[in-house]
Amino acid sequence: MNKILVPKRLVEISLFNVAAMSPTALVEDGEREYQQRLDRAAKQIIESGAKIIMLTGPSSSGKTTSSLKLAQTLEAQGVPARVISLDNFFIGAENYPILPNGKKDYESPATLDMPEINRCLAQLNEKGWADLPVYDFATEKRANYREHIDLHGGVCIMEGIHALNPMLTELLPDGGVFRIYAGLREEYSNDSMRLINTRDIRLCRRVLRDVATRGHSPEKTLSMWDGVLDGENKYVRVYKTRANLVLDTSYTYELGVIAGLVQKTLDMLDKASPYYKQMEYTANLFAEVTQLPVESVPADSMLQEFYGAYINK
């Protein structure tokens, strides 16, 4: 299969601020471009003939919602699609590997039941159906029941941080697998000097989402961030070159939405916190960005995953 990669692009904040004077058009352009990327991805999947789609991406790249959006796009093009989360193949927290600091390593592929993944994917590819395990996050153990998945002649999209790891698909013919890496491809500059990179955007997405929907303090998310990045470097980015397609999950107008929200997270931190300076630095990156109200995010946008909980608060 041909690889289609997307180079990063640099947008001047001053030009963004001009575009933000017409916020409705800016938002509509961003949403239309994202859907066009999904349309192209669906077309390539159909042309490949693959039944198994493996989709990964770093933290807060939007891979989970993008996999659901991609399934909807495939359905609209006449191809049944089911999304399967790798989370359901966790072996249980009591069996996770231990890091040198004594903590459990939640990022390692050793947290997954590889033989079961191989079995289920092989059966889905050959027969079009399989009974999949279900993971209970409340108990951090596998549930005592399974979920029956029938592809009805279509495809399955398996998403998770280890989705491009070759151990997951070693029983499948290479031509039967289509691999997608979801990642942000847009960064922002001031006088041609890079100021805000994709990692900054992802950190803001994660902090804002965790505060609003997971009950986490900004300090908790920030304290985990270095470990998350380390896990990405070891287990996610190393397989990026195996992707048939890089799915761009950037939205230009998101810059203004973050600018309007990021101060909230800084205000929640005590100035004595060891993470205050880190969040202050991140918030200051957006100081010259025109703010857009969070209500600008459409109800069906992928960005609802990160900012939806702030709307009408």
CSV table of N, CA, C and O in Angstrom, one decimal, residues 257-308:
chain,number,residue,atom,x,y,z
A,257,VAL,N,-9.9,28.7,21.0
A,257,VAL,CA,-10.6,28.0,22.1
A,257,VAL,C,-9.8,27.7,23.3
A,257,VAL,O,-10.1,28.0,24.5
A,258,ILE,N,-8.6,27.2,23.1
A,258,ILE,CA,-7.6,27.0,24.2
A,258,ILE,C,-7.3,28.3,24.9
A,258,ILE,O,-7.2,28.4,26.1
A,259,ALA,N,-7.0,29.4,24.1
A,259,ALA,CA,-6.7,30.7,24.6
A,259,ALA,C,-7.8,31.2,25.6
A,259,ALA,O,-7.5,31.8,26.6
A,260,GLY,N,-9.0,30.8,25.3
A,260,GLY,CA,-10.1,31.3,26.2
A,260,GLY,C,-10.3,30.4,27.4
A,260,GLY,O,-11.1,30.8,28.3
A,261,LEU,N,-9.7,29.2,27.5
A,261,LEU,CA,-9.9,28.3,28.6
A,261,LEU,C,-8.6,28.0,29.5
A,261,LEU,O,-8.8,27.7,30.6
A,262,VAL,N,-7.5,28.2,28.9
A,262,VAL,CA,-6.3,27.7,29.6
A,262,VAL,C,-6.0,28.4,30.9
A,262,VAL,O,-5.4,27.8,31.8
A,263,GLN,N,-6.4,29.7,31.0
A,263,GLN,CA,-6.2,30.4,32.3
A,263,GLN,C,-6.9,29.8,33.4
A,263,GLN,O,-6.5,29.8,34.6
A,264,LYS,N,-8.0,29.1,33.1
A,264,LYS,CA,-8.8,28.4,34.2
A,264,LYS,C,-8.0,27.4,34.9
A,264,LYS,O,-8.1,27.2,36.1
A,265,THR,N,-7.1,26.6,34.1
A,265,THR,CA,-6.3,25.6,34.7
A,265,THR,C,-5.2,26.2,35.6
A,265,THR,O,-4.9,25.7,36.7
A,266,LEU,N,-4.7,27.3,35.1
A,266,LEU,CA,-3.6,28.0,35.9
A,266,LEU,C,-4.2,28.5,37.3
A,266,LEU,O,-3.6,28.4,38.3
A,267,ASP,N,-5.4,29.0,37.2
A,267,ASP,CA,-6.1,29.6,38.4
A,267,ASP,C,-6.3,28.5,39.4
A,267,ASP,O,-6.5,28.8,40.6
A,268,MET,N,-6.4,27.2,39.0
A,268,MET,CA,-6.7,26.1,39.9
A,268,MET,C,-5.5,25.7,40.7
A,268,MET,O,-5.6,24.9,41.6
A,269,LEU,N,-4.3,26.1,40.2
A,269,LEU,CA,-3.1,25.7,40.9
A,269,LEU,C,-2.6,26.6,41.9
A,269,LEU,O,-2.6,27.9,41.7
A,270,ASP,N,-2.1,26.1,43.0
A,270,ASP,CA,-1.5,26.9,44.0
A,270,ASP,C,-0.1,27.4,43.5
A,270,ASP,O,0.6,26.6,42.9
A,271,LYS,N,0.3,28.7,43.7
A,271,LYS,CA,1.5,29.2,43.2
A,271,LYS,C,2.7,28.4,43.8
A,271,LYS,O,3.8,28.5,43.3
A,272,ALA,N,2.5,27.8,44.9
A,272,ALA,CA,3.6,27.0,45.6
A,272,ALA,C,3.7,25.6,44.9
A,272,ALA,O,4.7,24.9,45.2
A,273,SER,N,2.8,25.2,44.1
A,273,SER,CA,2.8,23.9,43.4
A,273,SER,C,4.1,23.8,42.6
A,273,SER,O,4.4,24.7,41.8
A,274,PRO,N,4.7,22.6,42.6
A,274,PRO,CA,5.9,22.4,41.7
A,274,PRO,C,5.5,22.5,40.2
A,274,PRO,O,6.4,22.5,39.3
A,275,TYR,N,4.2,22.4,39.9
A,275,TYR,CA,3.8,22.4,38.5
A,275,TYR,C,3.2,23.8,38.1
A,275,TYR,O,2.8,23.9,36.9
A,276,TYR,N,3.2,24.7,39.0
A,276,TYR,CA,2.6,26.0,38.6
A,276,TYR,C,3.4,26.7,37.5
A,276,TYR,O,2.8,27.2,36.6
A,277,LYS,N,4.7,26.7,37.6
A,277,LYS,CA,5.5,27.4,36.6
A,277,LYS,C,5.3,26.7,35.2
A,277,LYS,O,5.3,27.4,34.2
A,278,GLN,N,5.2,25.4,35.2
A,278,GLN,CA,5.0,24.7,33.9
A,278,GLN,C,3.7,25.1,33.3
A,278,GLN,O,3.6,25.4,32.1
A,279,MET,N,2.6,25.2,34.1
A,279,MET,CA,1.3,25.6,33.6
A,279,MET,C,1.3,27.1,33.2
A,279,MET,O,0.7,27.5,32.2
A,280,GLU,N,2.0,27.9,34.0
A,280,GLU,CA,2.1,29.3,33.7
A,280,GLU,C,2.8,29.6,32.4
A,280,GLU,O,2.3,30.4,31.5
A,281,TYR,N,3.8,28.8,32.1
A,281,TYR,CA,4.5,28.9,30.9
A,281,TYR,C,3.6,28.6,29.7
A,281,TYR,O,3.6,29.3,28.7
A,282,THR,N,2.9,27.4,29.9
A,282,THR,CA,2.0,27.0,28.8
A,282,THR,C,0.9,28.0,28.5
A,282,THR,O,0.6,28.3,27.4
A,283,ALA,N,0.3,28.5,29.6
A,283,ALA,CA,-0.8,29.5,29.4
A,283,ALA,C,-0.3,30.8,28.8
A,283,ALA,O,-1.0,31.4,27.9
A,284,ASN,N,1.0,31.2,29.1
A,284,ASN,CA,1.5,32.4,28.5
A,284,ASN,C,1.8,32.3,27.0
A,284,ASN,O,1.8,33.3,26.3
A,285,LEU,N,1.9,31.1,26.5
A,285,LEU,CA,2.1,30.9,25.1
A,285,LEU,C,0.9,31.4,24.3
A,285,LEU,O,1.1,31.8,23.1
A,286,PHE,N,-0.3,31.4,24.9
A,286,PHE,CA,-1.5,31.8,24.2
A,286,PHE,C,-1.9,33.3,24.5
A,286,PHE,O,-3.0,33.7,24.1
A,287,ALA,N,-1.0,34.0,25.1
A,287,ALA,CA,-1.3,35.4,25.5
A,287,ALA,C,-1.7,36.3,24.4
A,287,ALA,O,-2.5,37.2,24.5
A,288,GLU,N,-1.1,36.1,23.2
A,288,GLU,CA,-1.3,37.0,22.1
A,288,GLU,C,-2.3,36.4,21.1
A,288,GLU,O,-2.6,37.0,20.0
A,289,VAL,N,-3.0,35.3,21.5
A,289,VAL,CA,-4.0,34.7,20.6
A,289,VAL,C,-5.4,35.2,20.9
A,289,VAL,O,-5.8,35.3,22.0
A,290,THR,N,-6.1,35.5,19.8
A,290,THR,CA,-7.5,36.0,20.0
A,290,THR,C,-8.3,34.8,20.5
A,290,THR,O,-8.3,33.7,20.0
A,291,GLN,N,-9.0,35.1,21.6
A,291,GLN,CA,-9.8,34.1,22.2
A,291,GLN,C,-11.1,33.8,21.4
A,291,GLN,O,-11.7,34.8,20.9
A,292,LEU,N,-11.5,32.6,21.4
A,292,LEU,CA,-12.8,32.2,20.8
A,292,LEU,C,-13.6,31.5,21.9
A,292,LEU,O,-13.1,30.7,22.6
A,293,PRO,N,-14.9,31.8,22.0
A,293,PRO,CA,-15.7,31.1,23.0
A,293,PRO,C,-15.8,29.6,22.8
A,293,PRO,O,-15.8,29.2,21.6
A,294,VAL,N,-15.8,28.9,23.8
A,294,VAL,CA,-15.9,27.4,23.7
A,294,VAL,C,-17.2,27.0,23.0
A,294,VAL,O,-17.2,25.9,22.4
A,295,GLU,N,-18.2,27.8,23.1
A,295,GLU,CA,-19.4,27.5,22.4
A,295,GLU,C,-19.3,27.5,20.9
A,295,GLU,O,-20.1,27.1,20.1
A,296,SER,N,-18.1,27.9,20.4
A,296,SER,CA,-17.8,27.9,18.9
A,296,SER,C,-17.7,26.5,18.4
A,296,SER,O,-17.8,26.2,17.3
A,297,VAL,N,-17.3,25.5,19.4
A,297,VAL,CA,-17.1,24.1,19.0
A,297,VAL,C,-18.5,23.5,18.6
A,297,VAL,O,-19.3,23.4,19.5
A,298,PRO,N,-18.7,23.1,17.4
A,298,PRO,CA,-20.0,22.4,17.0
A,298,PRO,C,-20.3,21.2,17.8
A,298,PRO,O,-19.4,20.5,18.3
A,299,ALA,N,-21.5,20.9,18.0
A,299,ALA,CA,-22.0,19.7,18.8
A,299,ALA,C,-21.4,18.4,18.3
A,299,ALA,O,-21.3,17.5,19.0
A,300,ASP,N,-21.2,18.3,17.0
A,300,ASP,CA,-20.7,17.1,16.4
A,300,ASP,C,-19.2,17.1,16.1
A,300,ASP,O,-18.7,16.2,15.4
A,301,SER,N,-18.5,18.0,16.6
A,301,SER,CA,-17.1,18.1,16.4
A,301,SER,C,-16.3,17.1,17.2
A,301,SER,O,-16.6,16.7,18.3
A,302,MET,N,-15.2,16.6,16.6
A,302,MET,CA,-14.3,15.8,17.3
A,302,MET,C,-13.8,16.5,18.6
A,302,MET,O,-13.5,15.8,19.6
A,303,LEU,N,-13.6,17.8,18.5
A,303,LEU,CA,-13.1,18.5,19.7
A,303,LEU,C,-14.0,18.5,20.9
A,303,LEU,O,-13.6,18.9,22.0
A,304,GLN,N,-15.3,18.1,20.7
A,304,GLN,CA,-16.2,17.9,21.9
A,304,GLN,C,-15.5,17.0,22.9
A,304,GLN,O,-15.8,17.1,24.1
A,305,GLU,N,-14.7,16.0,22.5
A,305,GLU,CA,-14.0,15.1,23.4
A,305,GLU,C,-13.2,15.9,24.5
A,305,GLU,O,-13.1,15.5,25.6
A,306,PHE,N,-12.7,17.1,24.1
A,306,PHE,CA,-11.8,17.8,25.0
A,306,PHE,C,-12.5,19.0,25.6
A,306,PHE,O,-12.1,19.4,26.7
A,307,TYR,N,-13.4,19.6,24.9
A,307,TYR,CA,-14.0,20.9,25.4
A,307,TYR,C,-15.5,20.9,25.6
A,307,TYR,O,-16.0,21.9,26.1
A,308,GLY,N,-16.1,19.8,25.2
A,308,GLY,CA,-17.6,19.8,25.3
A,308,GLY,C,-18.1,20.1,26.7
A,308,GLY,O,-19.2,20.7,26.9
